[in-house]
Amino acid sequence: MNLKKMLFASACFIFAGLAIVTITSCEDGSTSVEKYVGVQESDPYDPSKPIVISSFTPESGSVGQQVVIYGSNFGNDPELIDLRIGGKKAVVVSVKGDCLYTFIPSKSFTGEIEMSINGSPVVTAPTKFTYERKMVVGTLCGYKNALDNQGWQEGPFDGPDGVRAAGFAQDGTMQFSPYNHDQLFVVYDWGPGVWLIDLKERYVYNPVPRSMFNNQRLRTVDFIVDPFMYDTFGQLLGRATPEWEATATYNELRWREHLIISVDAGAGSTNWKSDAVYIVDRDQSGDFSSRSRATKLACYQACNGAFVHPNGEIYFNSYTKGEVIRIEMEKYWESIEEGTEWNPNVQDNAAEAFDILFTIQDSSWEFQIDIHPTGNYAYIVVINHDYMLRTDYDWRNKRFLPSYTVAGELNKKDHVDGVGKAAKMYRPYQGTFVLNDEYVKSGKSDPYDFYFCDNSNHAIRLLTPEGIVKTYAGGNEHSHADGLKYGSENGELRDVARFYYPSGIVNDFHIDKITGEKTLIFYILEQGNRDIRTITMEEPEDDEMPTEEPVEEPTGE
């Protein structure tokens, strides 16, 4: 929607309910809102007189903040006014001689208020607006053209259509390389394979094709770190020692990383030996590629996901009966050491390596498991029945226990914030645990919130440790003229930004361009807009960053 129209509509709505409210004016004390908005009764701008900006209120705020600017000779035509705040063009909603009404534009970091009317010289307010930054939604890479025929394409984040990366057109999940958070791996349900989003190179690759997994549906991606040590060429040297772990370089550590890929071969097989979980090693050059070895780790039926516990166990599921199955990975590592063949069939190898723990409800339950960073519990996100369960971890016996509902209600599709079963969601998908600094300061036993994609509500929601579900970003049709929840707008989290079928989400830290400190960032895969979105503290673009003035060397004169 046109920004000016959206802001003007918002202003009309706001001031319709504020007709009796008074505000303080520098010129004549207490005046009604109608004094400076609505019917324009003031004189037009007089180019023979100076434009004066005397003050503004409020003096601080963030993007979207409503501001009234006071002065003289502003005229009565908003179309003639070029207003800049922090160097960004601001929309003048209404003007009346000695005051005007506007909104603070995005990224007005420096706060100067500058005005020109009908080409006049620029005048500047005597003080600066204090801009308070917010967490905002942005776009990292990907795009959708008018015909939606951009296809799937490796490429850089930036550049013209047809050159830059494209795709992201199926539901999917994401995971960082444990030893290199510049590398974010993605799998898609019926997509082209395992994709690598290289955040340092700002490039998207498709290193591992789906053909390596018999062209089956790829449901989830995770990483497991093995217990071995290696030299820089990937030669296995035995079990890792604390001394080696303390001194190993990245080129040695990376060989310990293995992709864990879950595949869904369907529920039609009767022998319960369909592909379920693969483990993928790095190739001879130390990368993940079509030359990597992909080994069947588990064969069962209709797997929707495989997830690694901090203890090193793997838990995967079966849609067919709603089962949760545990893999004892120590048995697999022993087979690597001994050079013996691994038997991936659950029914043949159950006594040695597999344990069917419990069923979560009934047959045909599509779900994923998001394990808490401590390993103390996990959330079971039921995609096709719109609710979440929790399963607690038994540290003595090293296994998850039968689950219980914590949020949402079976088959109650809706968008309602609330506690426990009173909360409602619509096709929840991948989630990520985020450390809450306020919880740490207050000494909470569990300092993590759980952020998740509420796919068909086109929103990012969060679940607190107390079971409270809140909407964090998107999902608000009321602030948009078209009345739709879904869209592609970036900006402020709730009233401006919109998503379109988000499915994958992870979080990390990056270096804030302004403060130089570590700042939380989310990466979000959304199928509807064919892209990767971000949520982080708003920052200037690279070309907007201030440049340091060159320092002249003393001449000695």
PDB file of N, CA and C in Angstrom, residues 348-403:
ATOM      1  N   ASP A 348      14.825 -54.512  12.767  1.00  0.00           N
ATOM      2  CA  ASP A 348      15.869 -55.543  12.833  1.00  0.00           C
ATOM      3  C   ASP A 348      16.906 -55.247  13.909  1.00  0.00           C
ATOM      4  N   ASN A 349      17.057 -53.969  14.281  1.00  0.00           N
ATOM      5  CA  ASN A 349      18.166 -53.551  15.126  1.00  0.00           C
ATOM      6  C   ASN A 349      17.672 -52.881  16.404  1.00  0.00           C
ATOM      7  N   ALA A 350      16.399 -53.136  16.763  1.00  0.00           N
ATOM      8  CA  ALA A 350      15.789 -52.436  17.889  1.00  0.00           C
ATOM      9  C   ALA A 350      16.488 -52.724  19.203  1.00  0.00           C
ATOM     10  N   ALA A 351      16.913 -53.942  19.403  1.00  0.00           N
ATOM     11  CA  ALA A 351      17.529 -54.300  20.682  1.00  0.00           C
ATOM     12  C   ALA A 351      18.870 -53.613  20.881  1.00  0.00           C
ATOM     13  N   GLU A 352      19.557 -53.282  19.783  1.00  0.00           N
ATOM     14  CA  GLU A 352      20.899 -52.715  19.875  1.00  0.00           C
ATOM     15  C   GLU A 352      20.913 -51.190  19.836  1.00  0.00           C
ATOM     16  N   ALA A 353      20.208 -50.601  18.900  1.00  0.00           N
ATOM     17  CA  ALA A 353      20.415 -49.178  18.630  1.00  0.00           C
ATOM     18  C   ALA A 353      19.154 -48.322  18.632  1.00  0.00           C
ATOM     19  N   PHE A 354      17.985 -48.925  18.546  1.00  0.00           N
ATOM     20  CA  PHE A 354      16.752 -48.151  18.425  1.00  0.00           C
ATOM     21  C   PHE A 354      15.806 -48.470  19.577  1.00  0.00           C
ATOM     22  N   ASP A 355      15.028 -47.458  19.945  1.00  0.00           N
ATOM     23  CA  ASP A 355      14.049 -47.644  21.012  1.00  0.00           C
ATOM     24  C   ASP A 355      12.815 -46.830  20.668  1.00  0.00           C
ATOM     25  N   ILE A 356      11.684 -47.497  20.437  1.00  0.00           N
ATOM     26  CA  ILE A 356      10.423 -46.800  20.190  1.00  0.00           C
ATOM     27  C   ILE A 356       9.867 -46.374  21.541  1.00  0.00           C
ATOM     28  N   LEU A 357       9.870 -45.054  21.800  1.00  0.00           N
ATOM     29  CA  LEU A 357       9.594 -44.553  23.147  1.00  0.00           C
ATOM     30  C   LEU A 357       8.112 -44.440  23.461  1.00  0.00           C
ATOM     31  N   PHE A 358       7.368 -43.728  22.614  1.00  0.00           N
ATOM     32  CA  PHE A 358       5.953 -43.502  22.892  1.00  0.00           C
ATOM     33  C   PHE A 358       5.269 -42.969  21.650  1.00  0.00           C
ATOM     34  N   THR A 359       3.959 -42.970  21.646  1.00  0.00           N
ATOM     35  CA  THR A 359       3.170 -42.301  20.610  1.00  0.00           C
ATOM     36  C   THR A 359       2.588 -41.037  21.228  1.00  0.00           C
ATOM     37  N   ILE A 360       2.461 -39.979  20.414  1.00  0.00           N
ATOM     38  CA  ILE A 360       2.032 -38.712  20.999  1.00  0.00           C
ATOM     39  C   ILE A 360       0.514 -38.556  21.011  1.00  0.00           C
ATOM     40  N   GLN A 361      -0.207 -39.227  20.146  1.00  0.00           N
ATOM     41  CA  GLN A 361      -1.656 -39.072  20.148  1.00  0.00           C
ATOM     42  C   GLN A 361      -2.321 -40.209  19.378  1.00  0.00           C
ATOM     43  N   ASP A 362      -2.049 -40.255  18.073  1.00  0.00           N
ATOM     44  CA  ASP A 362      -2.758 -41.197  17.225  1.00  0.00           C
ATOM     45  C   ASP A 362      -1.980 -41.306  15.926  1.00  0.00           C
ATOM     46  N   SER A 363      -2.522 -42.017  14.967  1.00  0.00           N
ATOM     47  CA  SER A 363      -1.881 -42.139  13.663  1.00  0.00           C
ATOM     48  C   SER A 363      -2.055 -40.846  12.870  1.00  0.00           C
ATOM     49  N   SER A 364      -1.198 -40.674  11.858  1.00  0.00           N
ATOM     50  CA  SER A 364      -1.240 -39.520  10.956  1.00  0.00           C
ATOM     51  C   SER A 364      -1.024 -38.200  11.688  1.00  0.00           C
ATOM     52  N   TRP A 365      -0.038 -38.184  12.569  1.00  0.00           N
ATOM     53  CA  TRP A 365       0.344 -36.967  13.292  1.00  0.00           C
ATOM     54  C   TRP A 365       1.645 -36.440  12.700  1.00  0.00           C
ATOM     55  N   GLU A 366       1.578 -35.268  12.033  1.00  0.00           N
ATOM     56  CA  GLU A 366       2.761 -34.644  11.449  1.00  0.00           C
ATOM     57  C   GLU A 366       3.367 -33.709  12.493  1.00  0.00           C
ATOM     58  N   PHE A 367       4.578 -34.018  12.917  1.00  0.00           N
ATOM     59  CA  PHE A 367       5.141 -33.196  13.978  1.00  0.00           C
ATOM     60  C   PHE A 367       6.660 -33.126  13.900  1.00  0.00           C
ATOM     61  N   GLN A 368       7.194 -32.072  14.545  1.00  0.00           N
ATOM     62  CA  GLN A 368       8.623 -31.893  14.687  1.00  0.00           C
ATOM     63  C   GLN A 368       8.961 -31.741  16.162  1.00  0.00           C
ATOM     64  N   ILE A 369      10.219 -31.956  16.496  1.00  0.00           N
ATOM     65  CA  ILE A 369      10.671 -31.897  17.886  1.00  0.00           C
ATOM     66  C   ILE A 369      11.746 -30.827  18.001  1.00  0.00           C
ATOM     67  N   ASP A 370      11.529 -29.853  18.866  1.00  0.00           N
ATOM     68  CA  ASP A 370      12.507 -28.791  19.106  1.00  0.00           C
ATOM     69  C   ASP A 370      13.052 -28.955  20.517  1.00  0.00           C
ATOM     70  N   ILE A 371      14.340 -29.301  20.611  1.00  0.00           N
ATOM     71  CA  ILE A 371      14.958 -29.668  21.888  1.00  0.00           C
ATOM     72  C   ILE A 371      15.568 -28.434  22.549  1.00  0.00           C
ATOM     73  N   HIS A 372      15.277 -28.254  23.825  1.00  0.00           N
ATOM     74  CA  HIS A 372      15.793 -27.134  24.618  1.00  0.00           C
ATOM     75  C   HIS A 372      17.324 -27.183  24.648  1.00  0.00           C
ATOM     76  N   PRO A 373      18.007 -26.023  24.643  1.00  0.00           N
ATOM     77  CA  PRO A 373      19.481 -26.028  24.639  1.00  0.00           C
ATOM     78  C   PRO A 373      20.101 -26.831  25.779  1.00  0.00           C
ATOM     79  N   THR A 374      19.440 -26.889  26.926  1.00  0.00           N
ATOM     80  CA  THR A 374      19.966 -27.684  28.035  1.00  0.00           C
ATOM     81  C   THR A 374      19.711 -29.172  27.861  1.00  0.00           C
ATOM     82  N   GLY A 375      18.760 -29.507  26.986  1.00  0.00           N
ATOM     83  CA  GLY A 375      18.355 -30.896  26.839  1.00  0.00           C
ATOM     84  C   GLY A 375      17.334 -31.338  27.855  1.00  0.00           C
ATOM     85  N   ASN A 376      16.893 -30.448  28.751  1.00  0.00           N
ATOM     86  CA  ASN A 376      15.980 -30.842  29.820  1.00  0.00           C
ATOM     87  C   ASN A 376      14.588 -31.214  29.327  1.00  0.00           C
ATOM     88  N   TYR A 377      14.186 -30.646  28.227  1.00  0.00           N
ATOM     89  CA  TYR A 377      12.875 -30.964  27.664  1.00  0.00           C
ATOM     90  C   TYR A 377      12.864 -30.590  26.195  1.00  0.00           C
ATOM     91  N   ALA A 378      11.776 -30.929  25.522  1.00  0.00           N
ATOM     92  CA  ALA A 378      11.586 -30.556  24.119  1.00  0.00           C
ATOM     93  C   ALA A 378      10.124 -30.239  23.899  1.00  0.00           C
ATOM     94  N   TYR A 379       9.884 -29.352  22.928  1.00  0.00           N
ATOM     95  CA  TYR A 379       8.518 -29.114  22.472  1.00  0.00           C
ATOM     96  C   TYR A 379       8.261 -29.961  21.238  1.00  0.00           C
ATOM     97  N   ILE A 380       7.120 -30.602  21.224  1.00  0.00           N
ATOM     98  CA  ILE A 380       6.670 -31.348  20.058  1.00  0.00           C
ATOM     99  C   ILE A 380       5.632 -30.477  19.350  1.00  0.00           C
ATOM    100  N   VAL A 381       5.981 -29.996  18.175  1.00  0.00           N
ATOM    101  CA  VAL A 381       5.138 -29.072  17.418  1.00  0.00           C
ATOM    102  C   VAL A 381       4.326 -29.878  16.416  1.00  0.00           C
ATOM    103  N   VAL A 382       3.030 -29.963  16.640  1.00  0.00           N
ATOM    104  CA  VAL A 382       2.154 -30.777  15.784  1.00  0.00           C
ATOM    105  C   VAL A 382       1.625 -29.889  14.662  1.00  0.00           C
ATOM    106  N   ILE A 383       2.186 -30.079  13.490  1.00  0.00           N
ATOM    107  CA  ILE A 383       1.916 -29.193  12.361  1.00  0.00           C
ATOM    108  C   ILE A 383       0.478 -29.313  11.875  1.00  0.00           C
ATOM    109  N   ASN A 384       0.026 -30.525  11.693  1.00  0.00           N
ATOM    110  CA  ASN A 384      -1.283 -30.703  11.050  1.00  0.00           C
ATOM    111  C   ASN A 384      -2.459 -30.760  12.023  1.00  0.00           C
ATOM    112  N   HIS A 385      -2.174 -30.582  13.324  1.00  0.00           N
ATOM    113  CA  HIS A 385      -3.292 -30.548  14.288  1.00  0.00           C
ATOM    114  C   HIS A 385      -3.229 -29.343  15.228  1.00  0.00           C
ATOM    115  N   ASP A 386      -2.301 -28.409  14.953  1.00  0.00           N
ATOM    116  CA  ASP A 386      -2.380 -27.046  15.482  1.00  0.00           C
ATOM    117  C   ASP A 386      -2.212 -26.920  17.001  1.00  0.00           C
ATOM    118  N   TYR A 387      -1.285 -27.684  17.562  1.00  0.00           N
ATOM    119  CA  TYR A 387      -1.014 -27.524  18.984  1.00  0.00           C
ATOM    120  C   TYR A 387       0.398 -28.001  19.296  1.00  0.00           C
ATOM    121  N   MET A 388       0.835 -27.799  20.564  1.00  0.00           N
ATOM    122  CA  MET A 388       2.175 -28.185  20.983  1.00  0.00           C
ATOM    123  C   MET A 388       2.118 -29.011  22.258  1.00  0.00           C
ATOM    124  N   LEU A 389       3.047 -29.948  22.331  1.00  0.00           N
ATOM    125  CA  LEU A 389       3.209 -30.750  23.529  1.00  0.00           C
ATOM    126  C   LEU A 389       4.612 -30.521  24.079  1.00  0.00           C
ATOM    127  N   ARG A 390       4.809 -30.990  25.283  1.00  0.00           N
ATOM    128  CA  ARG A 390       6.143 -30.959  25.901  1.00  0.00           C
ATOM    129  C   ARG A 390       6.500 -32.373  26.350  1.00  0.00           C
ATOM    130  N   THR A 391       7.741 -32.739  26.133  1.00  0.00           N
ATOM    131  CA  THR A 391       8.254 -34.007  26.630  1.00  0.00           C
ATOM    132  C   THR A 391       9.489 -33.725  27.475  1.00  0.00           C
ATOM    133  N   ASP A 392       9.512 -34.211  28.697  1.00  0.00           N
ATOM    134  CA  ASP A 392      10.624 -33.971  29.608  1.00  0.00           C
ATOM    135  C   ASP A 392      11.672 -35.070  29.464  1.00  0.00           C
ATOM    136  N   TYR A 393      12.923 -34.712  29.723  1.00  0.00           N
ATOM    137  CA  TYR A 393      14.034 -35.638  29.520  1.00  0.00           C
ATOM    138  C   TYR A 393      14.400 -36.331  30.828  1.00  0.00           C
ATOM    139  N   ASP A 394      14.531 -37.626  30.765  1.00  0.00           N
ATOM    140  CA  ASP A 394      14.974 -38.444  31.892  1.00  0.00           C
ATOM    141  C   ASP A 394      16.485 -38.600  31.792  1.00  0.00           C
ATOM    142  N   TRP A 395      17.224 -37.820  32.579  1.00  0.00           N
ATOM    143  CA  TRP A 395      18.678 -37.828  32.480  1.00  0.00           C
ATOM    144  C   TRP A 395      19.277 -39.151  32.969  1.00  0.00           C
ATOM    145  N   ARG A 396      18.617 -39.814  33.880  1.00  0.00           N
ATOM    146  CA  ARG A 396      19.157 -41.081  34.395  1.00  0.00           C
ATOM    147  C   ARG A 396      19.132 -42.168  33.332  1.00  0.00           C
ATOM    148  N   ASN A 397      18.005 -42.241  32.625  1.00  0.00           N
ATOM    149  CA  ASN A 397      17.849 -43.299  31.611  1.00  0.00           C
ATOM    150  C   ASN A 397      18.101 -42.794  30.191  1.00  0.00           C
ATOM    151  N   LYS A 398      18.416 -41.509  30.074  1.00  0.00           N
ATOM    152  CA  LYS A 398      18.771 -40.906  28.798  1.00  0.00           C
ATOM    153  C   LYS A 398      17.708 -41.137  27.727  1.00  0.00           C
ATOM    154  N   ARG A 399      16.538 -40.595  27.973  1.00  0.00           N
ATOM    155  CA  ARG A 399      15.440 -40.704  27.008  1.00  0.00           C
ATOM    156  C   ARG A 399      14.340 -39.698  27.367  1.00  0.00           C
ATOM    157  N   PHE A 400      13.568 -39.329  26.357  1.00  0.00           N
ATOM    158  CA  PHE A 400      12.420 -38.465  26.590  1.00  0.00           C
ATOM    159  C   PHE A 400      11.239 -39.288  27.099  1.00  0.00           C
ATOM    160  N   LEU A 401      10.417 -38.639  27.921  1.00  0.00           N
ATOM    161  CA  LEU A 401       9.259 -39.275  28.539  1.00  0.00           C
ATOM    162  C   LEU A 401       7.986 -38.930  27.760  1.00  0.00           C
ATOM    163  N   PRO A 402       6.896 -39.669  27.964  1.00  0.00           N
ATOM    164  CA  PRO A 402       5.633 -39.365  27.273  1.00  0.00           C
ATOM    165  C   PRO A 402       5.235 -37.901  27.432  1.00  0.00           C
ATOM    166  N   SER A 403       4.614 -37.361  26.399  1.00  0.00           N
ATOM    167  CA  SER A 403       4.378 -35.927  26.287  1.00  0.00           C
ATOM    168  C   SER A 403       3.018 -35.501  26.818  1.00  0.00           C
TER     169      SER A 403
END
